[in-house]
XYZ file of N, CA and C in Angstrom:
582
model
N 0.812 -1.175 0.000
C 0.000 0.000 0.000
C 0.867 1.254 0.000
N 1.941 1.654 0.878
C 2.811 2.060 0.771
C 3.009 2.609 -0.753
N 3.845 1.359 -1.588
C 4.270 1.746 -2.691
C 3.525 2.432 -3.338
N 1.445 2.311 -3.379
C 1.004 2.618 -4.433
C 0.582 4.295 -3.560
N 0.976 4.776 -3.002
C 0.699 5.798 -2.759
C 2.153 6.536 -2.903
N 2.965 5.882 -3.127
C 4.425 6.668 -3.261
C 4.338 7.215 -5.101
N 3.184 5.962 -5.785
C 3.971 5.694 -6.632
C 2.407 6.569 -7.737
N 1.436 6.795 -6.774
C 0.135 7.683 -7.220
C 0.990 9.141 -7.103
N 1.484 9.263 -5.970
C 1.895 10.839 -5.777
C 3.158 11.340 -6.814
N 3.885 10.085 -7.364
C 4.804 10.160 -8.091
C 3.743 10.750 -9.474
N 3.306 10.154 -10.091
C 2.503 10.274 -11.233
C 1.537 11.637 -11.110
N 1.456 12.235 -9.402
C 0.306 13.697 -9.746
C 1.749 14.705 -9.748
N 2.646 14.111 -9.151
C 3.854 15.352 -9.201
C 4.761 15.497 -10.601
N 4.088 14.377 -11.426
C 4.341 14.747 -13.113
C 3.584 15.178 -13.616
N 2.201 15.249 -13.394
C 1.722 15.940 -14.371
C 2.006 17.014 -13.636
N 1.988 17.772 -12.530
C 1.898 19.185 -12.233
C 2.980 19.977 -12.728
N 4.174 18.809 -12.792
C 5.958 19.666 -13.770
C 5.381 19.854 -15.109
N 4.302 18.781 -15.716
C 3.965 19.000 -16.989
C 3.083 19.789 -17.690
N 2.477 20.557 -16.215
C 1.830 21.616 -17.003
C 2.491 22.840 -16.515
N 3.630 22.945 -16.361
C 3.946 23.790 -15.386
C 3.893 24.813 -16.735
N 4.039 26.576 -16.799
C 4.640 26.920 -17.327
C 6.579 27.027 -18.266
N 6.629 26.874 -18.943
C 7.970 27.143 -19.403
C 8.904 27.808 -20.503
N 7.380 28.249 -20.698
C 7.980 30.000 -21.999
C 8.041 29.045 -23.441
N 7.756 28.400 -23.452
C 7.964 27.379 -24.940
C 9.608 27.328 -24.993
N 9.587 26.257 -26.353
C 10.616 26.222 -27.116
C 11.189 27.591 -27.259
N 12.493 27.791 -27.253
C 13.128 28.905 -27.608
C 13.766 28.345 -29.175
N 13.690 29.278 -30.246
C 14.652 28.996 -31.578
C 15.930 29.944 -31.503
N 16.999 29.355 -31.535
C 18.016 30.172 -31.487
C 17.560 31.157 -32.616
N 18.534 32.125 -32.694
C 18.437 33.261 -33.703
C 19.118 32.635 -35.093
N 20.350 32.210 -34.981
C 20.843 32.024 -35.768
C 20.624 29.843 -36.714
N 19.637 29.588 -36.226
C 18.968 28.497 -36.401
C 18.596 28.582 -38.152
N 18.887 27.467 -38.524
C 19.030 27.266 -39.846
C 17.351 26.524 -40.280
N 16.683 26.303 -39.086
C 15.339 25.970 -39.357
C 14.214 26.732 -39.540
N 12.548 27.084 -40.246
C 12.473 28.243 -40.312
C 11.699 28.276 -38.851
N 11.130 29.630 -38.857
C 10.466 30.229 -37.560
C 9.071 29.138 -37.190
N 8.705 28.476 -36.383
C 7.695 28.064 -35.704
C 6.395 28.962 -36.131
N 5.537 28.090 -36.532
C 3.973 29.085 -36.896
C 3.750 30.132 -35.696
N 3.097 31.171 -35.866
C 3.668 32.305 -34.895
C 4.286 32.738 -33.915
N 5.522 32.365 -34.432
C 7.123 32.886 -33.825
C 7.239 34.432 -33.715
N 6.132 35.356 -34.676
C 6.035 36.131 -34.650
C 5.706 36.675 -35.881
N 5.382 38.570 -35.614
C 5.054 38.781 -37.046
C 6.081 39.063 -38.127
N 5.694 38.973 -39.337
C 6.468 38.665 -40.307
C 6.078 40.405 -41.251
N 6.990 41.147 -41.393
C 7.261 42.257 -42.043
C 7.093 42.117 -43.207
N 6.998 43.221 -44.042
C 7.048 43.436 -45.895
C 8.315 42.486 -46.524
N 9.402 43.370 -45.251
C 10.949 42.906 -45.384
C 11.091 41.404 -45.772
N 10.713 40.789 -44.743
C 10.528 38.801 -44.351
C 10.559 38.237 -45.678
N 9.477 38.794 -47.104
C 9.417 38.632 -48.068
C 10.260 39.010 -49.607
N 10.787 38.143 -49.792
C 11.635 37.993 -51.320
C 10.494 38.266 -52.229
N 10.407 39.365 -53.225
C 10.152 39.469 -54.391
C 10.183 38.375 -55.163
N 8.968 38.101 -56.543
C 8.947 37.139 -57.246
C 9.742 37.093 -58.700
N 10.590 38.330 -58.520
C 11.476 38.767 -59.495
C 12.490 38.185 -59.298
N 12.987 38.777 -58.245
C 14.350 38.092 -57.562
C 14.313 36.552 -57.400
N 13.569 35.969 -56.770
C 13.652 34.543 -56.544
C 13.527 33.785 -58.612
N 12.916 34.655 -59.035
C 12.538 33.976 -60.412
C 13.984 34.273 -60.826
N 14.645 35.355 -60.890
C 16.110 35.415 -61.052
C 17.269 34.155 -60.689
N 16.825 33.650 -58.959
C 17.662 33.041 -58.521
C 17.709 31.823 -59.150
N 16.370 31.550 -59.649
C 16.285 29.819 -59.841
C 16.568 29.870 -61.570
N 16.432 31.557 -62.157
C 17.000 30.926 -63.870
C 18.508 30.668 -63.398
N 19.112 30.665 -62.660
C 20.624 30.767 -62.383
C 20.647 29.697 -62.279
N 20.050 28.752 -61.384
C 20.217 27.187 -61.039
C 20.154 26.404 -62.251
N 18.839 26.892 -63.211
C 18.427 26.107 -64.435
C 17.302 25.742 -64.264
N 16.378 26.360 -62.765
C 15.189 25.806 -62.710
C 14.295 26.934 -63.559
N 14.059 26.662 -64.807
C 13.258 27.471 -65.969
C 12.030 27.672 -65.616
N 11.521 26.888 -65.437
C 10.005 26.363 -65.112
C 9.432 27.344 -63.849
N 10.450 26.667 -62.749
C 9.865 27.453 -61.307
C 10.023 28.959 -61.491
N 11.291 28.972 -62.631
C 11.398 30.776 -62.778
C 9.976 31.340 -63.016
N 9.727 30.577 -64.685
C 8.653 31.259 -64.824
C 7.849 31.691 -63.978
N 6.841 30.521 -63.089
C 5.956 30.719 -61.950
C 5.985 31.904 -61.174
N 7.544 31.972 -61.101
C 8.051 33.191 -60.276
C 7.507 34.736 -60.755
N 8.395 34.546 -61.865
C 7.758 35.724 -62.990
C 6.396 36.194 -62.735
N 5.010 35.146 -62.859
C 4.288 35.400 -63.045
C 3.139 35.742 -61.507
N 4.124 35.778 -60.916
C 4.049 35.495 -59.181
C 4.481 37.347 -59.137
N 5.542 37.918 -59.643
C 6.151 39.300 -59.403
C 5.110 39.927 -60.046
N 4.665 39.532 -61.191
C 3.500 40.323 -62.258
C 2.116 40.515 -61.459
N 1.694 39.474 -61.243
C 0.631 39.729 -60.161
C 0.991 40.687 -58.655
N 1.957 40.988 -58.359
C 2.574 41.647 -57.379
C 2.858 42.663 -57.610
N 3.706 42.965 -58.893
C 3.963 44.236 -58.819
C 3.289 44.909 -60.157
N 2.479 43.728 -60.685
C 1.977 44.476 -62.111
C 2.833 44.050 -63.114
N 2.095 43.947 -64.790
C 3.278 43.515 -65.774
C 3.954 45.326 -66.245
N 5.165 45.106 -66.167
C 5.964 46.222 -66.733
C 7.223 45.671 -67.286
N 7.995 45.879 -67.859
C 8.936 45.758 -68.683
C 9.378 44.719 -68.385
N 10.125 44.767 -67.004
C 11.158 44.343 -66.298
C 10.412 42.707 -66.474
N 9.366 42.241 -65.677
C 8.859 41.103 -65.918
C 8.445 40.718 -66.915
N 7.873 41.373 -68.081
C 7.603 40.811 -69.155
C 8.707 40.229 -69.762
N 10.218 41.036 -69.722
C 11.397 40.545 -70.250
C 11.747 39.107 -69.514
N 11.705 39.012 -68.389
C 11.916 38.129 -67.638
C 11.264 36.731 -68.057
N 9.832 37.130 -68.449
C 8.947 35.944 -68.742
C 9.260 34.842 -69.993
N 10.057 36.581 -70.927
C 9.855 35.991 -71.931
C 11.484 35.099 -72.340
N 12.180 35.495 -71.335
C 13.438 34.998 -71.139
C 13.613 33.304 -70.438
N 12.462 32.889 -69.673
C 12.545 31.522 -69.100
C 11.720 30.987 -70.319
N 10.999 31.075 -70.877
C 10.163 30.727 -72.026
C 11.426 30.600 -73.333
N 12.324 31.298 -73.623
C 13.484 31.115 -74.895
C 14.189 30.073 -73.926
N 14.714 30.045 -72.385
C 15.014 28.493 -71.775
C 14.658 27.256 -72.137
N 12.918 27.487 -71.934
C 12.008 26.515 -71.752
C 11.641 25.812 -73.377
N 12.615 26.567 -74.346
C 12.777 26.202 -76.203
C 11.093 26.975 -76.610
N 10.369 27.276 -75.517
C 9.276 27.787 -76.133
C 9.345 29.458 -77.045
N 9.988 29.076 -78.124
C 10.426 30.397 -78.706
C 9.159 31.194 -79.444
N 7.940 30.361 -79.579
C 7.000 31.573 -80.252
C 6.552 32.396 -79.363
N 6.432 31.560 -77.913
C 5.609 32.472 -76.441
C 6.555 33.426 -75.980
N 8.126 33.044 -76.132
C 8.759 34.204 -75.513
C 9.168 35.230 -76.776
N 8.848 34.821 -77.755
C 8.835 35.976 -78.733
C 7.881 37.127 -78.754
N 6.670 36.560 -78.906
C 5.301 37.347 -78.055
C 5.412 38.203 -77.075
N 5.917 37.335 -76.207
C 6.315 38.580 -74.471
C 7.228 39.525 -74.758
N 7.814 39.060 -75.506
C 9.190 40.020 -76.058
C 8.877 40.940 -76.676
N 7.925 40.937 -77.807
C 7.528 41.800 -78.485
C 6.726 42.823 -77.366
N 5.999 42.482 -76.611
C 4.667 42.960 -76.040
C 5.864 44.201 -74.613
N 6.909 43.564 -74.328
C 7.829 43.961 -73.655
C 8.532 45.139 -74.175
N 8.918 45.495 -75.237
C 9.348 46.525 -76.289
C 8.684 46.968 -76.633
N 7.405 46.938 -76.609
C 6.088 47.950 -77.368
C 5.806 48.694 -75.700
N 6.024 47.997 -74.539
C 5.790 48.919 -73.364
C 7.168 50.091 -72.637
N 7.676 49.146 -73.179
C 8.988 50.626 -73.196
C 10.193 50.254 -74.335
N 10.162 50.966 -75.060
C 11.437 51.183 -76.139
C 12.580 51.075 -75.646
N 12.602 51.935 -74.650
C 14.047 52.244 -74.176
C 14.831 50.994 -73.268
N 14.644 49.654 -73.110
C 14.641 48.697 -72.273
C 16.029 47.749 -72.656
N 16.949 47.853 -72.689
C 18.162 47.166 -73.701
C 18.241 45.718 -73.503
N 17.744 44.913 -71.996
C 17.418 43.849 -71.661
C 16.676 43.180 -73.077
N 15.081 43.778 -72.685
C 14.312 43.047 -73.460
C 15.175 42.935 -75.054
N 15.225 43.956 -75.427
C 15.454 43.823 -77.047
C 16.925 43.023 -77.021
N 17.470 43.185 -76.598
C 19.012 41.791 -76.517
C 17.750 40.389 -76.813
N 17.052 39.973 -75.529
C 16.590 39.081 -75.255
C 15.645 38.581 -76.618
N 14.905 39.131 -77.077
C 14.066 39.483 -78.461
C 14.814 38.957 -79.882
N 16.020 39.890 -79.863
C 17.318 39.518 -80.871
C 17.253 37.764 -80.676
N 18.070 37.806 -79.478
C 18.436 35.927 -79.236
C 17.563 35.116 -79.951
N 15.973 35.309 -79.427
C 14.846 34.340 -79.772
C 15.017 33.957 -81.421
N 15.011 35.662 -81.763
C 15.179 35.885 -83.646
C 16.125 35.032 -83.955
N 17.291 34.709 -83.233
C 18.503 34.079 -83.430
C 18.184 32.544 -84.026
N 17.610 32.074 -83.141
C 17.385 30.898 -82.369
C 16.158 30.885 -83.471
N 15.244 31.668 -84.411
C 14.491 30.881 -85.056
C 14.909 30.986 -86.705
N 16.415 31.859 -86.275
C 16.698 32.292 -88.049
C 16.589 32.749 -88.905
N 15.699 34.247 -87.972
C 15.303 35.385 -88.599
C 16.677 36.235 -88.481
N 18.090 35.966 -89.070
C 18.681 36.991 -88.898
C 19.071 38.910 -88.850
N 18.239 38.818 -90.028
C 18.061 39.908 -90.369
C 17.442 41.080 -89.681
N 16.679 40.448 -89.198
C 15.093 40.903 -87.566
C 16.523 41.091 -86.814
N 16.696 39.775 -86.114
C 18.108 39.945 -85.277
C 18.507 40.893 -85.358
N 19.505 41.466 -86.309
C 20.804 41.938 -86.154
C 20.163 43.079 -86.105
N 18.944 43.825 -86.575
C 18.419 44.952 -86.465
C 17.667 44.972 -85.137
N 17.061 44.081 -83.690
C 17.288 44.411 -82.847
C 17.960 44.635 -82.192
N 19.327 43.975 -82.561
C 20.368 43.772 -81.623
C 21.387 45.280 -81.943
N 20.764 45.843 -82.806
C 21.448 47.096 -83.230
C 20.809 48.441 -82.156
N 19.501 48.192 -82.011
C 18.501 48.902 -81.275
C 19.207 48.673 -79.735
N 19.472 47.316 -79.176
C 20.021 47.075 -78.033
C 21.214 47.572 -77.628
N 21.897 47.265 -78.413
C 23.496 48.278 -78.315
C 23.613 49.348 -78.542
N 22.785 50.790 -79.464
C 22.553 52.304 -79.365
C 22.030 52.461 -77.641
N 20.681 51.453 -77.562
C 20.379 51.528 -76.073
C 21.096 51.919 -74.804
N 22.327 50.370 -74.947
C 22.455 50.325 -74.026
C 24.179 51.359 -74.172
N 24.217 52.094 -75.271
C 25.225 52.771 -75.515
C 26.774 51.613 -75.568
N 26.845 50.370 -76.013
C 27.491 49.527 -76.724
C 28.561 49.427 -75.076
N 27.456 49.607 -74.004
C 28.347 48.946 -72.507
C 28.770 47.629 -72.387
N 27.956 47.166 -73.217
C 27.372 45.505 -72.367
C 28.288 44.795 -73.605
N 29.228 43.707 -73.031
C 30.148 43.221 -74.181
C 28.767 42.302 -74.233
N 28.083 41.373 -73.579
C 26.844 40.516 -74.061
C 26.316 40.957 -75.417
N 25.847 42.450 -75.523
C 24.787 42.823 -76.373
C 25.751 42.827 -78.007
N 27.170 43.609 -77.734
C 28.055 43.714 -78.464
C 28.186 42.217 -79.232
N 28.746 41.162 -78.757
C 29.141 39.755 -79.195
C 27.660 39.300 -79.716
N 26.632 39.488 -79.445
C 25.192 39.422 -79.951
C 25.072 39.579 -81.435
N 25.184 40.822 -81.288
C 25.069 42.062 -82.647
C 26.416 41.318 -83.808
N 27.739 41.055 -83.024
C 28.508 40.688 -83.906
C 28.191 39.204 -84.401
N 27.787 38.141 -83.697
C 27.511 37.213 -84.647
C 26.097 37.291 -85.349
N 25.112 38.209 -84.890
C 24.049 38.514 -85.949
C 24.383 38.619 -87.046
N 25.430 40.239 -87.180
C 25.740 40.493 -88.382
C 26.586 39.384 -89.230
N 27.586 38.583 -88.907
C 28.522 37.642 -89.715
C 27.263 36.560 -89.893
N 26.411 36.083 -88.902
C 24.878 35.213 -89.934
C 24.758 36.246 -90.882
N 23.704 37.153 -90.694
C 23.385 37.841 -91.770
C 24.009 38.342 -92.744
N 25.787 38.531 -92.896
C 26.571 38.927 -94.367
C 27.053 37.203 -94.897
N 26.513 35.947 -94.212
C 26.904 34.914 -94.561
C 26.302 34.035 -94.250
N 24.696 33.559 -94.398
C 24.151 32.516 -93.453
C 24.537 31.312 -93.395
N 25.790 31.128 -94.243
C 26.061 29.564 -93.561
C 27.800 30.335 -93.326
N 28.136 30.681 -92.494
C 29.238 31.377 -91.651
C 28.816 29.999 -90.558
N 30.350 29.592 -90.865
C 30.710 28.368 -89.542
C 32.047 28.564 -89.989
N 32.459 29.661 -89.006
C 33.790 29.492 -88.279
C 34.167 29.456 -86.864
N 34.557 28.224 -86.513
C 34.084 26.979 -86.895
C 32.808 26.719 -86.536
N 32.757 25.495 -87.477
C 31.223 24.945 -87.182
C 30.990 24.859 -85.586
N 29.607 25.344 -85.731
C 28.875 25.473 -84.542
C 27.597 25.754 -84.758
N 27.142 25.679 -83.314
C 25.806 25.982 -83.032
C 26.036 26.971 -82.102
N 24.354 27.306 -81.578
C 24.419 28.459 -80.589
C 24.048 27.827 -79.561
N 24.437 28.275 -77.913
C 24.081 27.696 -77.068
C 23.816 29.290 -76.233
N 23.106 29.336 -75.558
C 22.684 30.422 -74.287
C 22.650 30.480 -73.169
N 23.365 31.447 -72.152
C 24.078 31.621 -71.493
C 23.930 32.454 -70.726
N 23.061 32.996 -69.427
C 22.962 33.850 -68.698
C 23.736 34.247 -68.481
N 23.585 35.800 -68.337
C 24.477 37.085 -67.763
C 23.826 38.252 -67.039
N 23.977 37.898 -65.929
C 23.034 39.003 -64.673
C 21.336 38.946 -65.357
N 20.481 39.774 -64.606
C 19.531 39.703 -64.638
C 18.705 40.661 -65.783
N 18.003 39.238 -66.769
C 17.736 39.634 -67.710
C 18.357 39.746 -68.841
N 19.564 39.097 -69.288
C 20.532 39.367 -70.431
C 20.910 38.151 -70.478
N 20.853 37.501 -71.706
C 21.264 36.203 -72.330
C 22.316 36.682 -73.409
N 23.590 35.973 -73.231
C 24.476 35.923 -74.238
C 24.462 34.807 -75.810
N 24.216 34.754 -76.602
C 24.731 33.791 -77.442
C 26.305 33.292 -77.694
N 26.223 31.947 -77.163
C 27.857 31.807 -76.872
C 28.472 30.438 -78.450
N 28.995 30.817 -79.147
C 29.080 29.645 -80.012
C 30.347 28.287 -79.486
N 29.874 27.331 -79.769
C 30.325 26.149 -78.933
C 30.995 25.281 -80.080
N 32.305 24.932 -80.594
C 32.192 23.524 -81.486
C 31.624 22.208 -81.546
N 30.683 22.034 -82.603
C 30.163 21.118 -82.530
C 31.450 19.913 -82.145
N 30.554 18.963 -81.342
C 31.505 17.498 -80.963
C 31.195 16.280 -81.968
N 32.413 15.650 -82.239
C 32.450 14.784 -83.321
C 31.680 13.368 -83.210
């Protein structure tokens, strides 16, 4: 009898530690896990733009999630240049070259002055063998961007050597594409492998 009263009082003096107060879990600060459902409130700041993150993941090669992203910033911040170029830039990734030609176009009819988009526009032209289109955006892109950007420059120069030679293979090659910061695709020529 003894025991079961040692061993009842044992079992009420756990639950009473177990409800005791104890301020919760603490998360360190520097904790690599995220915050506990209201850990607290979460600022404008807390939140990454759908530009930027759509940026981060064309870098990885995730095309796809970019897009989403893209179309995630557009609903956020509205379509204006900057995202339309963007859109139409994971879409020339994604080989879908008539849709990002479209955005491209629709991207340059909302601001002229944009040296991104029209580089980006050029490429697509590239890539479907409209040289001529090409080399005359890519001419628009480099007055633009005042001939800063060696990207837009090396653009414009193999436009023009397609267009004064359409079968110019020195050496044979193809085109392959090549991000450069945000919003600017290079055309990089590669030797074909035997």
């Amino acid at each position: 009898m003894h025991l079961r009263v040692l061993f009842v009082g044992s079992a009420a003096l756990a639950l009473l530690t177990a409800c005791e107060e104890t301020g919760g879990l603490q998360q360190a600060a520097d904790s690599p896990f995220a915050p506990a459902a209201g850990a607290g409130e979460m600022t404008e700041a807390d939140f990454v733009d759908g530009l930027t993150v759509g940026h981060r993941l064309m870098a990885s090669g995730e095309y796809e999630l970019a897009r989403r992203a893209y179309y995630r910033a557009a609903a956020e911040e509205g379509v204006n240049v900057e995202v339309l170029s963007a859109i139409g830039s994971a879409n020339l990734q994604l080989g879908r070259l008539n849709q990002a030609e479209q955005i491209l176009r629709r991207a340059v009819e909302l601001d002229e002055t944009f040296p991104p988009a029209w580089n980006n526009l050029g490429v697509v032209l590239m890539e479907k063998g409209e040289f001529g289109e090409a080399s005359r955006v890519f001419r628009i892109a480099f007055a633009l961007d005042s001939g800063q950007s060696a990207e837009i420059r090396d653009n414009l120069r193999l436009a023009l050597a397609k267009l004064g030679d359409p079968t110019y293979s020195e050496p044979e090659s193809d085109f392959r594409l090549v991000r450069r910061g945000p919003g600017f695709f290079r055309i990089l020529e590669t030797p074909e492998t035997p």
